[in-house]
Amino acid sequence: MDIRSRALQDGRPTLSIRDLTVDFPKRDGAFRAVDGVSLDVWPGEIVGVIGESGSGKTMTALSTLRMLPKRAVVSGSIELGQRRILDLSPADMRKLRGDRLSFIPQDAMRALNPTMRIGRQVGEPLVLHRNLSFKAAVSRAVDLLRAVHVREPERRVEDYPHGFSGGMQQRAMIAMGLALEPELIIADEPTTALDVTVQAQVLKLLKEIRDREATSILFITHDLGVVAELCDWVYVMYRGRIVEQGSVERIFMDPRDDYTKMLLASTPTLFPREAAI
Amino acid sequence: MIRLVLTRLAGFVLTLFAASVVLFVTINVLPGSAAKSALGIHATAQAIQRFEAQHGLDRPLLVQYAEWLGRILQGDFGTSFQNGVAVGPELLKRLPVTLELATFAFIIANLIAIPLGAWAARRHQKGADRSITFLATILGAIPNFWLATLLVLVFTLTLRWLPPGGFTPFTANPMMNLKQMIMPALSLGVVSSALLIRIMRASMLEVLSTDYVRTAEAKGASSRTIVFRHSMRNAFIPYLNVAAVEFGFLFGSVVVIEDIFLLPGVGSFVLVGIINRDYPVLLAGALAITLFVLTLNLVVDLIASLLDPRQVKARNA
Amino acid sequence: MATAAGFDFRRWRLVLLGGLLVGIVLFAAIFAPWVAPYSPFDLDVAKMLQGPSAAHWLGTDELGRDVLSRAIYAARISMQVALLAVTVGLVGGTLIGMTAAYFGGLVEQALMRAMDLLFSFPAILLAVVLMASLGTSVLNAMIAIGIVFIPGFSRLARASTQAVLRQQYIEAARSIGMSDIRIIFREILPNITAPLMVEAAVAFAYAVLLESALSFLGLGAQPPDPSWGNMLSTGRGFMAQAPWLSIVPGMAMFICVLGFNLLGDGLRDVTDPHMRE
Amino acid sequence: MSDTVIQIAGVTKSFLRGVNAVDDVTLSVARGETLGIVGESGSGKSTLLRMILRLIRPSAGSITLDGRDVWAASGRDLKQARRQMQAVFQDPASSFNPRQSIGAILAAPLEVHGIGDRASRARRIGETLERVGLPATTVSRYPHQLSGGQRQRVAIARAVIMRPAVVLADEPTSALDVSVQAQVLKLFREIKDELGLTSVFVSHNLAVIREVSDRVAVMRHGKLIEIGTAERVFTAPESDYTRALIDAVPDPFRRFRAPVELESGS
């Protein structure tokens, strides 16, 4: 059943990573954080990358944004649309970020500038990439905030981040990421810091965005539950490698790799396990 | 907002009051006798008694303090034990000198520290950062009164560009005033900048490593935009507070610098007061310098609060 | 923290460089009678104000005394004053800061208000006023400078203690019924010594500067006892004829202060957990 | 089985701004059972645990352990209460003094309560380490040399070395990866059964609470929303809030069948 129905799609994947390797040089040799990872994200698809700490999932995401620590040594290829990301000049890469490719981090409270009004922060991609004035960008930010269901956005754009709740801050980050209708959104554990009820709302919002805008989302997480709720396709990472990939149904119903099986067995659940058949 | 200012002002007044108590008590438990230094070592016992009675030095400390405070609040700082001159007007004459020196020194220190500190942080662990840190280490090890001496050696004795000292009011001769001010201001400012460079660098490094700077990078902001739009304001908030306190801490050096450059300011007034054990002079001078420092802290603190929306809101709530 | 792989020179280079400079000054101070070529007090009017020569490497002063020997003996006074002053500041400040942080509430309010007040006086002014009050002598200089240091150390000790108090091992210690005294000395003190030692090195440098300033103003060491401050003060009178009288004591202070500052910076880097790999 | 070990009656903790972190909570814990307390951030669950542990003083109400008021106790009674009740904290990074070896950390509670001599303490430490699945050589190691999972094993060792009657755990596995969490939870359950411990287990993770608890208390904004057997609370919640909480959990096995638990002999 592991026929990749998505491979039958026309055209090319939004994101295509091939043989990605990330090394961190140390005094004695190097630490290999990512080891030959290949993955694809197709248009309108939500792809989950799941792994425990140290699995290399975040490093894979940061490689795509070219935002790894400077001492990291990267090889392989990453293509976003037709662009070979690893070959771009720093200036061209900068033009891509926040425009064709946006990032939603884990901790929205820390990710928002405490001394800048929400509206300016949400609208800033338009200032950076479309030469809008901040005034025009803030009025666009009102629409963006409305689209992520922030109430009274006209008033809220004047607020500073500390006036927002955790869930609202994450909505603002998502609005910022959507500003220029990117081809790909990379989300790194965007709901881990949130309470479950708020998390559920944010996950619903992400699905809604995908359905509405047909944006592709690369979703990094350690939480199998979130993957089951949200993703179409899953990559399981362990120690820098992808150990298994498949549709979300296949991974959960018929895991093949021992590590995936162990992960599934370890996950606590509200729905008691059935007796062995 | 108004509440914020009022709270800070109240704190300022309270601190100033407490400082006056500390200074008064410290100075009035001086073991050395004021009478002896005023009247000479060979003064008779009666003469000393008469002197102490005349200046009220034989009464309880609390009474003396209350009276002194009462008079000060009316602008009367008493008369010098040494020469009977009224302290208040003399202090008033000296204040502008020290104010000018302090202002110049603070401006010089910040002009050096802010760009260098920010630049070092931006080039963290690169050549520029190492050079600036090295410079700060060297500057920080130079005693400011030695730097003053070296400046005189070079610019006065060798090059003969600048006068060795003295003071001319700016209104009387602006050029002369600046010529006389530049070496004292440099001695204080350059040495203080060493510490401020480190503070600015640390504040900026802190900000540059935050998640919101990473967000700006992920939005496609250039390194310039990141520094100027997203980092400066946030780095300034801790910088200003720490910088003002540290500058104030180092500002006591006016006592030495004014002595070296024969500046008739508050610092040299304090020194005269100490050498002659002239209580009214010493007290008035020390209080004036403390007032300088507290005012600087107050102003800077208010500016920093204005920069920080979290504080403005918290105080209003 | 030398690893099995060998001594990490880069990490320790500032400590080594600072230690070397400090070592030279300390050596001169301790072994002054053996190191100094002449007595610091021997007058020789025939040789007054002579420039550097083979007999007198750093020249002679206005009374024909050997400048090198006086500078070496001056190191003794500086080191004595600095050592005692830093001890007063460190012990006093640590006790006050730890007490304030541990007990909190009114005790903390009262202690820290008092420290803020003391800190609002410029350092030299406070030292000068205290010296005027105590009388001019080397011992009083030590006490005055020590008092100046108390607020700085107490703030640091308080902040460090508060950071430790937020750690769960303090809750763990309390929950097993450990006494306050034991928590303070066994759980807290060992974890705040590193920042205090760094501060002590920096305070040492500042103590040398303060002592010199006091002596320069005639409030510290009294002639004919040599101190860098009073040597510079006298030397300034002969700046045109004998510039070395102004340069030598300043250079000595510079080397000494630089040594302690480097030592402090180096210790900070070495003990800073962020710098560890 | 029904005798009460911990009785919490009308306990309230108010902080300065007039908000109650814990608001009039009454509940009891029976001997040998595990009570799970679940809630979102700001629900007051950790504050409640800390009040039982005598780390935060309640503004009102009483907490008794075996019939003795925990907060009124002093001297010997207090020492006795402390001995009966041990804690496991959340953060494996900060719950140990970084300057002390594991041996010194485990010896501390024994020393404080004057239990045994040097040799017998060392023996007891060795036995306890073995019980939590750590090698005897661990005594000479320092916290930063251990992994998160190993540290939580040490934390459990520290709690049970006193042979207490009650163990209070505050999010003990929240900072761990799921595979390690599963091992630590398994160890916790085993030790609890072996020693017949009574325990209170606080977590924001409903699934973890379900796995370890006999009874479950749900808290929100400082109030006790409902309490009952784990089975009942999770299958037939009485309050809308509990229902909403359960529905919000992204549980993989809501959509997909749960696999049989592995025989994790590791």
Short mmCIF file of C-alpha atoms in Angstrom, two decimals, chain A residues 51-54 195-200 203 222-231 248-250 252-254 258-259 261-277, chain D residues 39-42 45 175-183 185 204-211 231 234-235 241 244-262:
data_model
loop_
_atom_site.label_atom_id
_atom_site.label_comp_id
_atom_site.label_asym_id
_atom_site.label_seq_id
_atom_site.Cartn_x
_atom_site.Cartn_y
_atom_site.Cartn_z
CA GLY A 51 11.94 12.47 15.89
CA GLU A 52 13.22 12.69 19.43
CA SER A 53 15.86 15.13 20.64
CA GLY A 54 19.10 14.87 18.68
CA ASP A 195 -1.66 24.21 26.38
CA VAL A 196 -3.59 21.38 24.70
CA THR A 197 -6.76 23.36 24.13
CA VAL A 198 -4.82 26.19 22.49
CA GLN A 199 -2.74 23.68 20.57
CA ALA A 200 -5.89 22.17 19.11
CA LEU A 203 -3.52 22.94 14.53
CA HIS A 222 8.33 15.15 18.52
CA ASP A 223 4.64 14.49 19.12
CA LEU A 224 3.06 11.53 17.33
CA GLY A 225 -0.38 12.78 18.25
CA VAL A 226 0.14 16.06 16.43
CA VAL A 227 1.38 14.20 13.38
CA ALA A 228 -1.70 11.97 13.37
CA GLU A 229 -4.02 14.97 13.56
CA LEU A 230 -2.32 17.18 11.04
CA CYS A 231 -0.02 15.53 8.54
CA VAL A 248 0.23 8.95 7.97
CA GLU A 249 -2.20 6.00 7.83
CA ARG A 250 0.51 3.59 6.76
CA PHE A 252 0.46 4.29 12.22
CA MET A 253 -1.32 1.17 10.99
CA ASP A 254 1.64 -0.70 9.64
CA ASP A 258 11.83 -1.04 14.73
CA TYR A 259 12.39 2.49 15.88
CA LYS A 261 7.39 0.64 16.36
CA MET A 262 9.16 1.49 19.60
CA LEU A 263 8.05 5.12 19.31
CA LEU A 264 4.43 4.05 18.83
CA ALA A 265 4.58 1.64 21.73
CA SER A 266 6.12 4.28 24.01
CA THR A 267 3.53 6.95 23.34
CA PRO A 268 1.07 7.23 26.22
CA THR A 269 -2.53 7.25 25.14
CA LEU A 270 -6.04 7.94 26.34
CA PHE A 271 -7.26 5.00 24.29
CA PRO A 272 -6.15 1.78 25.96
CA ARG A 273 -4.22 -0.64 23.82
CA GLU A 274 -5.99 -3.70 22.49
CA ALA A 275 -4.88 -7.11 23.58
CA ALA A 276 -2.56 -8.95 21.26
CA ILE A 277 -4.37 -10.73 18.50
CA GLY D 39 -4.56 20.70 34.30
CA GLU D 40 -3.26 23.33 31.89
CA SER D 41 -0.79 26.05 32.81
CA GLY D 42 -2.11 28.26 35.59
CA LYS D 45 -1.73 21.88 40.16
CA ALA D 175 11.22 17.08 29.84
CA LEU D 176 12.00 13.61 28.50
CA ASP D 177 11.71 12.07 25.05
CA VAL D 178 8.76 9.67 24.73
CA SER D 179 10.90 6.53 24.59
CA VAL D 180 12.70 7.52 27.79
CA GLN D 181 9.45 8.68 29.35
CA ALA D 182 7.97 5.23 28.84
CA GLN D 183 10.89 3.63 30.67
CA LEU D 185 6.99 5.68 33.94
CA HIS D 204 -0.31 18.49 32.03
CA ASN D 205 -0.27 15.37 29.86
CA LEU D 206 -3.59 13.56 30.05
CA ALA D 207 -2.29 10.37 28.52
CA VAL D 208 0.53 10.12 31.05
CA ILE D 209 -1.94 10.72 33.87
CA ARG D 210 -4.20 8.04 32.50
CA GLU D 211 -1.32 5.54 32.42
CA GLU D 231 -11.61 5.03 33.95
CA PHE D 234 -11.65 9.64 30.87
CA THR D 235 -14.58 7.65 29.54
CA TYR D 241 -14.12 21.28 30.59
CA ALA D 244 -13.02 19.64 25.97
CA LEU D 245 -9.62 18.83 27.37
CA ILE D 246 -9.88 15.19 26.27
CA ASP D 247 -11.09 16.20 22.83
CA ALA D 248 -8.21 18.64 22.43
CA VAL D 249 -5.53 16.03 23.05
CA PRO D 250 -3.91 15.08 19.76
CA ASP D 251 -3.85 11.38 20.51
CA PRO D 252 -2.55 9.26 17.65
CA PHE D 253 -4.69 6.36 18.71
CA ARG D 254 -7.93 8.24 18.42
CA ARG D 255 -7.69 7.67 14.67
CA PHE D 256 -5.49 4.61 14.66
CA ARG D 257 -5.56 1.49 16.77
CA ALA D 258 -3.04 1.43 19.58
CA PRO D 259 -0.35 -1.22 19.22
CA VAL D 260 0.32 -3.65 22.02
CA GLU D 261 2.87 -2.42 24.49
CA LEU D 262 6.34 -3.80 23.88
#
